[in-house]
Short mmCIF file of C-alpha atoms in Angstrom, two decimals:
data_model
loop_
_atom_site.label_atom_id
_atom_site.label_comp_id
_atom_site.label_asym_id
_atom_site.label_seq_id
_atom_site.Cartn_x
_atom_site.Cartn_y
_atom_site.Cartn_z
CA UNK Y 1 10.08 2.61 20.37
CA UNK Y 2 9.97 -1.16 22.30
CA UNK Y 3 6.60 -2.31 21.64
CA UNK Y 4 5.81 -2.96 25.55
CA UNK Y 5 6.04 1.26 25.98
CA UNK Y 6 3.89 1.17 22.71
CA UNK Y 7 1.44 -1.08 24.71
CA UNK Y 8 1.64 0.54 27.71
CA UNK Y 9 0.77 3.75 26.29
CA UNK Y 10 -2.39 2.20 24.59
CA UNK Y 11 -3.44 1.12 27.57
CA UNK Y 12 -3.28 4.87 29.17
CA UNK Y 13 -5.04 5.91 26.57
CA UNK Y 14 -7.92 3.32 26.71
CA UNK Y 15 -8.23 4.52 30.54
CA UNK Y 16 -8.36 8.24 29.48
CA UNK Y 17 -10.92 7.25 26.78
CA UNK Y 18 -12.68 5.17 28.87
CA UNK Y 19 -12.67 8.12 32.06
CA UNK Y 20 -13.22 10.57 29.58
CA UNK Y 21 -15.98 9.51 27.03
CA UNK Y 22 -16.71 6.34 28.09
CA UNK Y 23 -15.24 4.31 25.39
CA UNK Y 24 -14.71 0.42 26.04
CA UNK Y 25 -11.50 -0.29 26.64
CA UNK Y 26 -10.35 -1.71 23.03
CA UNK Y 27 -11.46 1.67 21.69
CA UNK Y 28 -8.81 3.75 23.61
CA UNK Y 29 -5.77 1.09 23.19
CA UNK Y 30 -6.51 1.44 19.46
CA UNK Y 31 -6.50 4.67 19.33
CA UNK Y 32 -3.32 5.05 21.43
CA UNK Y 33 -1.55 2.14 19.58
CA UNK Y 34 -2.23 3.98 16.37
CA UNK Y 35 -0.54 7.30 17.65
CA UNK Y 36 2.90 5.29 18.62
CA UNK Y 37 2.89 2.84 16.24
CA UNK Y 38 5.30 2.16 13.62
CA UNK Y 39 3.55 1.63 10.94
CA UNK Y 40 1.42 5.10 9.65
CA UNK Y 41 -1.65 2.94 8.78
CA UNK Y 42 -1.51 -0.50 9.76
CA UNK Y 43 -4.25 -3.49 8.93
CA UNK Y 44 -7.10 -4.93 11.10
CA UNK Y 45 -4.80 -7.99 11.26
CA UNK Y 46 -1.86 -6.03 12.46
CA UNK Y 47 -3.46 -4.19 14.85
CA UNK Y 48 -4.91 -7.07 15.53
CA UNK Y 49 -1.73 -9.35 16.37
CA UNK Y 50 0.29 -5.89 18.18
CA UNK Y 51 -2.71 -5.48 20.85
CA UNK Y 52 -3.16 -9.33 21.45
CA UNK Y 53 -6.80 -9.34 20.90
CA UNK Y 54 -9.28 -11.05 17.91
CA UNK Y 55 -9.70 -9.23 14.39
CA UNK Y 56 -13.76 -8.18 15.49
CA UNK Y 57 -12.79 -6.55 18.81
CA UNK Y 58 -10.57 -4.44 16.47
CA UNK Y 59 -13.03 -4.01 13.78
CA UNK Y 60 -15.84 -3.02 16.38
CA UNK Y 61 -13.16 -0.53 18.18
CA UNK Y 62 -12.43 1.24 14.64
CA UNK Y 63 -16.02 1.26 13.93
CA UNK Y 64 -16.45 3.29 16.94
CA UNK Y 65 -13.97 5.35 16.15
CA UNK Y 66 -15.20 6.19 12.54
CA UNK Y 67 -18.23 7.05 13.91
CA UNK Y 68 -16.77 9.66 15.74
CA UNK Y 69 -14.61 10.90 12.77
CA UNK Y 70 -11.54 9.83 14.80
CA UNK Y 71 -9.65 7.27 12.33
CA UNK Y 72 -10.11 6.65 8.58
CA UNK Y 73 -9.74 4.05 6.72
CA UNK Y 74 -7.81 4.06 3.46
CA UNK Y 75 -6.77 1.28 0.28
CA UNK Y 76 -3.62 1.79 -1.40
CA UNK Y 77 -4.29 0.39 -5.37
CA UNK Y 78 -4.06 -3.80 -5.24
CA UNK Y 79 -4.56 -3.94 -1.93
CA UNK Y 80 -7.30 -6.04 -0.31
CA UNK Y 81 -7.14 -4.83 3.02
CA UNK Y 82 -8.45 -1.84 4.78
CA UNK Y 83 -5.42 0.47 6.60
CA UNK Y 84 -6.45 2.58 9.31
CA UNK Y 85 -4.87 5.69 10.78
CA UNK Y 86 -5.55 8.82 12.74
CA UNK Y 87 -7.75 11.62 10.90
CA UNK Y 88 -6.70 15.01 12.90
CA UNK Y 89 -7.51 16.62 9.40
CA UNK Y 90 -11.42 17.06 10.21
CA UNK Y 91 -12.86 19.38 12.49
CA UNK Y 92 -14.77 16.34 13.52
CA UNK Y 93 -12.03 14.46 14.57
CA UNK Y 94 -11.05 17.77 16.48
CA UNK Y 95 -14.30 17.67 18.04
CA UNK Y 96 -14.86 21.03 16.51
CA UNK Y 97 -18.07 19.47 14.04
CA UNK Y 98 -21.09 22.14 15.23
CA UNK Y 99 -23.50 19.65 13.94
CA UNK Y 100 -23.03 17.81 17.42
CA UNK Y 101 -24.24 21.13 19.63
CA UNK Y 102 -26.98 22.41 16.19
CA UNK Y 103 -28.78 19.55 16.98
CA UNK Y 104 -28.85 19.74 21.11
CA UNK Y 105 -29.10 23.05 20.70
CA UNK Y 106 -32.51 22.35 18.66
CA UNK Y 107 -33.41 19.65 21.10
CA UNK Y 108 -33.21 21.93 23.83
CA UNK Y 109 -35.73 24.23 21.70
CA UNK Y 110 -38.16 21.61 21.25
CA UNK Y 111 -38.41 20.75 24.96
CA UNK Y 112 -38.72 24.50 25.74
CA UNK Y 113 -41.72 24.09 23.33
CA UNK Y 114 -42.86 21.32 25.06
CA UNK Y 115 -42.47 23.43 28.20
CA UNK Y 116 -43.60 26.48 26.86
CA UNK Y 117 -46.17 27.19 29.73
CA UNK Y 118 -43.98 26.01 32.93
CA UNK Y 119 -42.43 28.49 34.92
CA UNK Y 120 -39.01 29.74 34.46
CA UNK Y 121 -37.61 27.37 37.03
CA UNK Y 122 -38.79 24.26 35.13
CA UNK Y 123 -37.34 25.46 32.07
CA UNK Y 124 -34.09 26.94 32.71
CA UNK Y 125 -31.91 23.66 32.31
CA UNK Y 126 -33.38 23.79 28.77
CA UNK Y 127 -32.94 27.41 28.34
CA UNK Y 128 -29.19 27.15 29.49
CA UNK Y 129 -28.31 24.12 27.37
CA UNK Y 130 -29.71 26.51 24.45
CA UNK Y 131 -28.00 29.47 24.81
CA UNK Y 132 -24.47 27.43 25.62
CA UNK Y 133 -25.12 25.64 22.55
CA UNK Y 134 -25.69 28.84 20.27
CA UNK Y 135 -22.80 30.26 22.01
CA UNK Y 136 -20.66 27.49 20.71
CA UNK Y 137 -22.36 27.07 17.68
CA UNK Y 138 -21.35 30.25 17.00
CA UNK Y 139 -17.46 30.49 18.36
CA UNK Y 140 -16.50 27.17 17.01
CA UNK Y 141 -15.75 28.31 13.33
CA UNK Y 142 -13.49 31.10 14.51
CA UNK Y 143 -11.99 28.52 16.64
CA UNK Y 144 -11.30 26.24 14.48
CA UNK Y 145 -10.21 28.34 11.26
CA UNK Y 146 -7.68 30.02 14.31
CA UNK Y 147 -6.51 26.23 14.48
CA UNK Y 148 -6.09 26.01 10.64
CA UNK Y 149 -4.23 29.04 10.97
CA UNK Y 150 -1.41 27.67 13.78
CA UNK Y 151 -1.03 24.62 12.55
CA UNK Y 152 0.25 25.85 9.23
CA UNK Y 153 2.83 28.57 11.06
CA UNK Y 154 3.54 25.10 13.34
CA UNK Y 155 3.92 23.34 10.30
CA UNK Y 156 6.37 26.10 8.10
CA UNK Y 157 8.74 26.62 11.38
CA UNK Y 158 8.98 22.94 11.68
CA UNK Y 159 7.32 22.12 15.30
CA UNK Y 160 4.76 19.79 13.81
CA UNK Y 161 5.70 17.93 10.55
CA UNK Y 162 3.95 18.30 7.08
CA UNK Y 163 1.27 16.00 5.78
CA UNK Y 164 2.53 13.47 4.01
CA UNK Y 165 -0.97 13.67 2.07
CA UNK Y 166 -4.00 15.35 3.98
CA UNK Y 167 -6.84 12.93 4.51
CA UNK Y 168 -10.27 14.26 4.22
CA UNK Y 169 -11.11 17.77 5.47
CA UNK Y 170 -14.48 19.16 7.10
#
């Protein structure tokens, strides 16, 4: 693939992202250079030199998507350098992690404390965002082991390629 349709891609991701989730810019045209790219896990330095911008906007962009269980980084034995690639192995990275709607869902709970004694109108935003988050809390597992499921008949008839070697796992 030419490297201005790799770039060009990046950049429709980083508007997605940015749309989306509200990612700076840098975060989506990693993350969309990393999905085209040729290399399966290339440096800070090479990322770096392919999107034309410094070594710390990179390292800030990966560090934002770490945090969100969205890249990894790995180190290959003699290596000094960090390589960084695309974790779809996590439910995380899926966006399927219930610890992200346990703990709204218990924030909800704790301002329906707080609100206890208001009327049912004051507290139904609360009451909503709790039950929606229990809901999920409690279909995401299924969800996501349904997932597990279809992406290894994907994977035996071909459609998506094998692992080369499975990263991490939630």
């Amino acid at each position: 693939m030419a490297l201005d349709a790799q770039l060009t891609f990046a950049d429709h991701m980083a508007r997605f992202c940015a749309r989306r989730y509200s990612y700076p810019p840098m975060v989506g045209r990693v993350l969309g250079y990393l999905a085209v790219c040729d290399s399966p896990a290339p440096t800070i330095a090479e990322l770096s030199d392919a999107l034309l911008a410094s070594r710390s906007a990179i390292a800030n962009a990966i560090a934002t998507l770490e945090s969100v269980g969205q890249v990894m980084r790995t180190r290959t034995a003699g290596e000094r350098m960090d390589r960084i690639s695309i974790d779809i192995t996590s439910a995380r990275g899926l966006g399927m992690d219930n610890a992200e709607y346990e703990e709204l869902g218990a924030l909800a709970r704790e301002g329906l404390d707080v609100l206890r004694d208001a009327p049912p109108e004051r507290r139904a935003v609360l009451s909503e965002i709790a039950a929606f988050t229990e809901f999920l809390t409690n279909r995401i597992p299924a969800l996501y082991a349904e997932w597990q499921k279809e992406r290894e008949v994907l994977i035996a008839a071909g459609e998506i390629p094998a692992p080369s070697s499975e990263g991490p796992s939630a």
